[in-house]
Short mmCIF file of C-alpha atoms in Angstrom, two decimals:
data_model
loop_
_atom_site.label_atom_id
_atom_site.label_comp_id
_atom_site.label_asym_id
_atom_site.label_seq_id
_atom_site.Cartn_x
_atom_site.Cartn_y
_atom_site.Cartn_z
CA LYS H 1 -121.12 -24.77 52.39
CA ASN H 2 -119.86 -23.55 55.76
CA GLN H 3 -122.75 -23.48 58.20
CA VAL H 4 -123.41 -23.22 61.92
CA GLU H 5 -126.72 -24.45 63.30
CA GLN H 6 -127.93 -23.93 66.84
CA SER H 7 -130.68 -25.53 68.85
CA PRO H 8 -133.06 -24.89 70.37
CA GLN H 9 -134.06 -21.56 68.86
CA SER H 10 -135.47 -20.46 72.19
CA LEU H 11 -135.61 -21.78 75.72
CA ILE H 12 -137.36 -20.80 78.93
CA ILE H 13 -136.11 -22.08 82.28
CA LEU H 14 -136.61 -21.25 85.95
CA GLU H 15 -133.96 -19.44 87.93
CA GLY H 16 -131.51 -21.83 89.51
CA LYS H 17 -131.96 -24.56 86.90
CA ASN H 18 -129.27 -25.78 84.51
CA CYS H 19 -129.53 -25.82 80.72
CA THR H 20 -127.53 -26.92 77.69
CA LEU H 21 -127.43 -25.24 74.31
CA GLN H 22 -126.28 -27.06 71.18
CA CYS H 23 -124.21 -26.05 68.16
CA ASN H 24 -123.47 -28.15 65.06
CA TYR H 25 -121.14 -26.91 62.35
CA THR H 26 -119.86 -27.89 58.94
CA VAL H 27 -117.02 -25.36 58.74
CA SER H 28 -113.82 -26.78 57.30
CA PRO H 29 -110.93 -26.64 57.85
CA PHE H 30 -111.77 -25.85 61.44
CA SER H 31 -109.81 -23.23 63.35
CA ASN H 32 -111.74 -22.35 66.49
CA LEU H 33 -115.22 -22.19 67.97
CA ARG H 34 -116.52 -19.36 70.10
CA TRP H 35 -119.57 -18.82 72.24
CA TYR H 36 -120.89 -15.30 72.69
CA LYS H 37 -123.59 -13.85 74.93
CA GLN H 38 -125.67 -11.03 73.48
CA ASP H 39 -127.98 -9.04 75.73
CA THR H 40 -130.90 -7.29 74.07
CA GLY H 41 -129.75 -4.08 72.41
CA ARG H 42 -126.07 -4.76 73.06
CA GLY H 43 -123.13 -6.18 71.16
CA PRO H 44 -122.00 -9.79 71.62
CA VAL H 45 -119.59 -10.52 74.47
CA SER H 46 -117.16 -13.43 74.30
CA LEU H 47 -117.67 -16.33 76.74
CA THR H 48 -115.23 -18.97 75.48
CA ILE H 49 -112.86 -19.73 72.62
CA MET H 50 -111.88 -23.33 71.85
CA THR H 51 -109.42 -24.75 69.38
CA PHE H 52 -109.34 -28.21 67.82
CA SER H 53 -107.38 -29.71 70.69
CA GLU H 54 -109.62 -28.41 73.48
CA ASN H 55 -112.58 -30.49 74.68
CA THR H 56 -113.84 -28.32 77.51
CA LYS H 57 -113.49 -24.71 78.60
CA SER H 58 -115.19 -22.97 81.49
CA ASN H 59 -115.94 -19.35 82.29
CA GLY H 60 -117.63 -19.15 85.67
CA ARG H 61 -121.03 -20.86 85.41
CA TYR H 62 -120.59 -21.35 81.66
CA THR H 63 -118.94 -24.54 80.39
CA ALA H 64 -118.42 -25.16 76.70
CA THR H 65 -117.57 -28.54 75.20
CA LEU H 66 -116.26 -29.37 71.75
CA ASP H 67 -116.27 -32.64 69.83
CA ALA H 68 -114.25 -31.93 66.70
CA ASP H 69 -114.90 -35.41 65.34
CA THR H 70 -118.68 -35.01 65.27
CA LYS H 71 -118.44 -31.23 64.75
CA GLN H 72 -120.62 -30.48 67.72
CA SER H 73 -120.34 -28.09 70.64
CA SER H 74 -122.49 -27.40 73.65
CA LEU H 75 -122.75 -24.59 76.17
CA HIS H 76 -123.87 -25.63 79.64
CA ILE H 77 -125.15 -22.99 82.04
CA THR H 78 -125.19 -23.98 85.69
CA ALA H 79 -127.49 -22.53 88.34
CA SER H 80 -129.04 -20.01 85.98
CA GLN H 81 -129.65 -16.41 87.02
CA LEU H 82 -132.06 -13.79 85.72
CA SER H 83 -129.07 -12.01 84.16
CA ASP H 84 -128.43 -15.05 81.96
CA SER H 85 -131.46 -14.06 79.88
CA ALA H 86 -129.88 -13.29 76.51
CA SER H 87 -129.11 -14.76 73.10
CA TYR H 88 -126.21 -17.18 72.95
CA ILE H 89 -124.38 -17.32 69.67
CA CYS H 90 -122.03 -20.02 68.41
CA VAL H 91 -119.34 -18.82 65.98
CA VAL H 92 -116.90 -20.95 64.01
CA SER H 93 -113.91 -19.79 62.00
CA ALA H 94 -112.13 -21.62 59.22
CA GLU H 95 -108.38 -21.96 59.30
CA GLY H 96 -106.49 -19.37 57.32
CA THR H 97 -109.33 -16.87 57.04
CA TYR H 98 -110.50 -13.77 58.84
CA LYS H 99 -114.09 -14.82 58.38
CA TYR H 100 -116.34 -16.11 61.11
CA ILE H 101 -119.53 -18.09 60.53
CA PHE H 102 -122.21 -17.08 63.01
CA GLY H 103 -125.12 -19.22 64.13
CA THR H 104 -128.53 -17.61 64.52
CA GLY H 105 -128.37 -18.00 68.28
CA THR H 106 -130.48 -19.50 71.07
CA ARG H 107 -132.65 -17.03 72.91
CA LEU H 108 -132.69 -17.95 76.60
CA LYS H 109 -135.16 -16.55 79.08
CA VAL H 110 -134.72 -17.20 82.79
CA LEU H 111 -137.82 -16.72 84.91
CA ALA H 112 -137.95 -15.99 88.65
CA ASN U 1 -110.93 2.04 78.74
CA ALA U 2 -113.86 2.45 76.33
CA GLY U 3 -113.22 -0.62 74.13
CA VAL U 4 -115.08 -0.34 70.81
CA THR U 5 -117.18 2.79 70.32
CA GLN U 6 -119.75 3.17 67.55
CA THR U 7 -121.58 6.31 66.53
CA PRO U 8 -124.39 6.99 66.08
CA LYS U 9 -126.47 4.54 68.10
CA PHE U 10 -129.64 5.17 66.10
CA GLN U 11 -130.24 6.63 62.66
CA VAL U 12 -133.19 7.01 60.30
CA LEU U 13 -132.41 7.68 56.64
CA LYS U 14 -134.53 8.28 53.59
CA THR U 15 -133.94 6.08 50.56
CA GLY U 16 -131.06 7.47 48.54
CA GLN U 17 -129.43 9.37 51.39
CA SER U 18 -125.85 8.70 52.36
CA MET U 19 -124.21 8.38 55.73
CA THR U 20 -121.09 7.12 57.48
CA LEU U 21 -121.05 4.88 60.52
CA GLN U 22 -118.06 5.51 62.74
CA CYS U 23 -116.12 2.96 64.77
CA ALA U 24 -113.10 3.49 67.00
CA GLN U 25 -111.21 1.13 69.29
CA ASP U 26 -108.68 2.01 71.96
CA MET U 27 -107.15 -1.45 72.47
CA ASN U 28 -104.41 -1.15 69.82
CA HIS U 29 -105.99 -3.99 67.84
CA ASN U 30 -104.88 -4.75 64.30
CA SER U 31 -108.05 -6.33 62.90
CA MET U 32 -111.40 -4.60 62.62
CA TYR U 33 -114.75 -5.77 61.20
CA TRP U 34 -118.16 -4.51 60.18
CA TYR U 35 -121.16 -6.84 60.52
CA ARG U 36 -124.88 -6.52 60.05
CA GLN U 37 -127.44 -8.40 62.12
CA ASP U 38 -130.91 -9.06 60.76
CA PRO U 39 -133.79 -10.87 62.47
CA GLY U 40 -133.55 -14.66 62.18
CA MET U 41 -130.05 -14.52 60.71
CA GLY U 42 -126.58 -14.76 62.13
CA LEU U 43 -124.25 -11.79 61.95
CA ARG U 44 -122.92 -11.37 58.44
CA LEU U 45 -119.57 -9.85 57.57
CA ILE U 46 -119.72 -6.75 55.38
CA TYR U 47 -116.04 -5.74 55.28
CA TYR U 48 -112.97 -6.37 57.35
CA SER U 49 -109.56 -4.83 57.79
CA ALA U 50 -106.84 -7.29 58.75
CA SER U 51 -104.46 -4.47 59.58
CA GLU U 52 -104.03 -0.74 59.09
CA GLY U 53 -103.98 0.08 55.39
CA THR U 54 -105.84 -3.01 54.20
CA THR U 55 -109.53 -3.73 53.66
CA ASP U 56 -111.33 -6.70 52.15
CA LYS U 57 -114.87 -7.63 51.22
CA GLY U 58 -116.85 -9.95 53.38
CA GLU U 59 -120.03 -11.87 52.70
CA VAL U 60 -122.38 -8.93 51.94
CA PRO U 61 -120.35 -5.91 50.70
CA ASN U 62 -122.70 -4.57 48.02
CA GLY U 63 -123.91 -1.03 48.74
CA TYR U 64 -121.16 -0.33 51.27
CA ASN U 65 -117.68 1.15 51.33
CA VAL U 66 -115.15 1.26 54.15
CA SER U 67 -112.13 3.28 55.20
CA ARG U 68 -109.46 2.23 57.67
CA LEU U 69 -108.52 5.76 58.59
CA ASN U 70 -105.79 4.71 61.01
CA LYS U 71 -105.20 1.86 63.42
CA ARG U 72 -107.99 3.06 65.73
CA GLU U 73 -110.76 3.92 63.28
CA PHE U 74 -112.75 1.92 60.73
CA SER U 75 -115.74 3.63 59.09
CA LEU U 76 -118.59 2.18 57.03
CA ARG U 77 -120.26 4.30 54.37
CA LEU U 78 -123.64 3.86 52.72
CA GLU U 79 -123.53 5.89 49.51
CA SER U 80 -127.21 5.56 48.58
CA ALA U 81 -129.23 3.93 51.32
CA ALA U 82 -131.88 1.35 50.44
CA PRO U 83 -134.63 -0.17 52.63
CA SER U 84 -132.78 -3.52 52.40
CA GLN U 85 -129.99 -1.91 54.43
CA THR U 86 -132.26 -1.50 57.43
CA SER U 87 -130.39 -3.48 60.05
CA VAL U 88 -128.31 -3.35 63.20
CA TYR U 89 -124.64 -2.76 62.41
CA PHE U 90 -121.83 -3.93 64.66
CA CYS U 91 -118.19 -3.04 64.56
CA ALA U 92 -115.67 -5.41 66.13
CA SER U 93 -111.94 -5.47 66.74
CA GLN U 94 -109.42 -8.17 67.51
CA PRO U 95 -105.67 -8.16 68.21
CA TYR U 96 -105.06 -10.36 65.17
CA GLY U 97 -107.80 -11.98 63.09
CA GLN U 98 -106.23 -15.31 62.29
CA VAL U 99 -105.34 -16.49 65.75
CA ASN U 100 -107.43 -17.47 68.73
CA THR U 101 -107.79 -14.03 70.26
CA GLU U 102 -110.92 -12.54 71.69
CA ALA U 103 -112.97 -10.22 69.51
CA PHE U 104 -114.67 -7.21 71.07
CA PHE U 105 -117.88 -5.72 69.73
CA GLY U 106 -119.33 -2.25 69.87
CA GLN U 107 -122.84 -1.50 71.09
CA GLY U 108 -124.28 -1.40 67.60
CA THR U 109 -125.94 1.16 65.33
CA ARG U 110 -129.63 0.62 64.63
CA LEU U 111 -130.29 1.94 61.12
CA THR U 112 -133.71 2.33 59.54
CA VAL U 113 -134.06 3.28 55.88
CA VAL U 114 -137.52 4.51 54.89
#
């Protein structure tokens, strides 16, 4: 069964600190992996998209990594800001389909 | 450039009532999607439209119908609402669904069925 699991479920950090969110998947055959940021009451917004051949992709203070062999991805947030408080969702799509498998997300809270 | 626009933002229905959720995108995208988001669960695909004139069932289509009215608009209809359909509904669009292009989401419609 195609699944995407994220950890931790929730995380609290102080402003300025770094953090890393994890995503494990069992989707096959793999097409691409996406990280989204979802603010409370809003729709998800894309942060990164990675294909099989990409190991790392950055978007400002967000850096995503992908290990296609172990089927793991991480999202690293550097020098966190209050505005980083949101849910971060990992999404994996299987090759040849229009369907995306969504993780349940990690809820991040950044405190001043 | 508005992106993906959903209406309404909030709705309360009585069990058995019907309604249509509207979605429009102004990015000339081919693929459009309807998802529902429930607490503790990832977004689940209800229906998708790979291109104008085509629609297909997703993971949870029961109780819903869709219409791809034209390239811009993709509506979701609840014919007889049930409390189990209480959820937040998101519409999304993408240039093409099967390639590595960015998907854009609307702001969501929060639906409560009582």
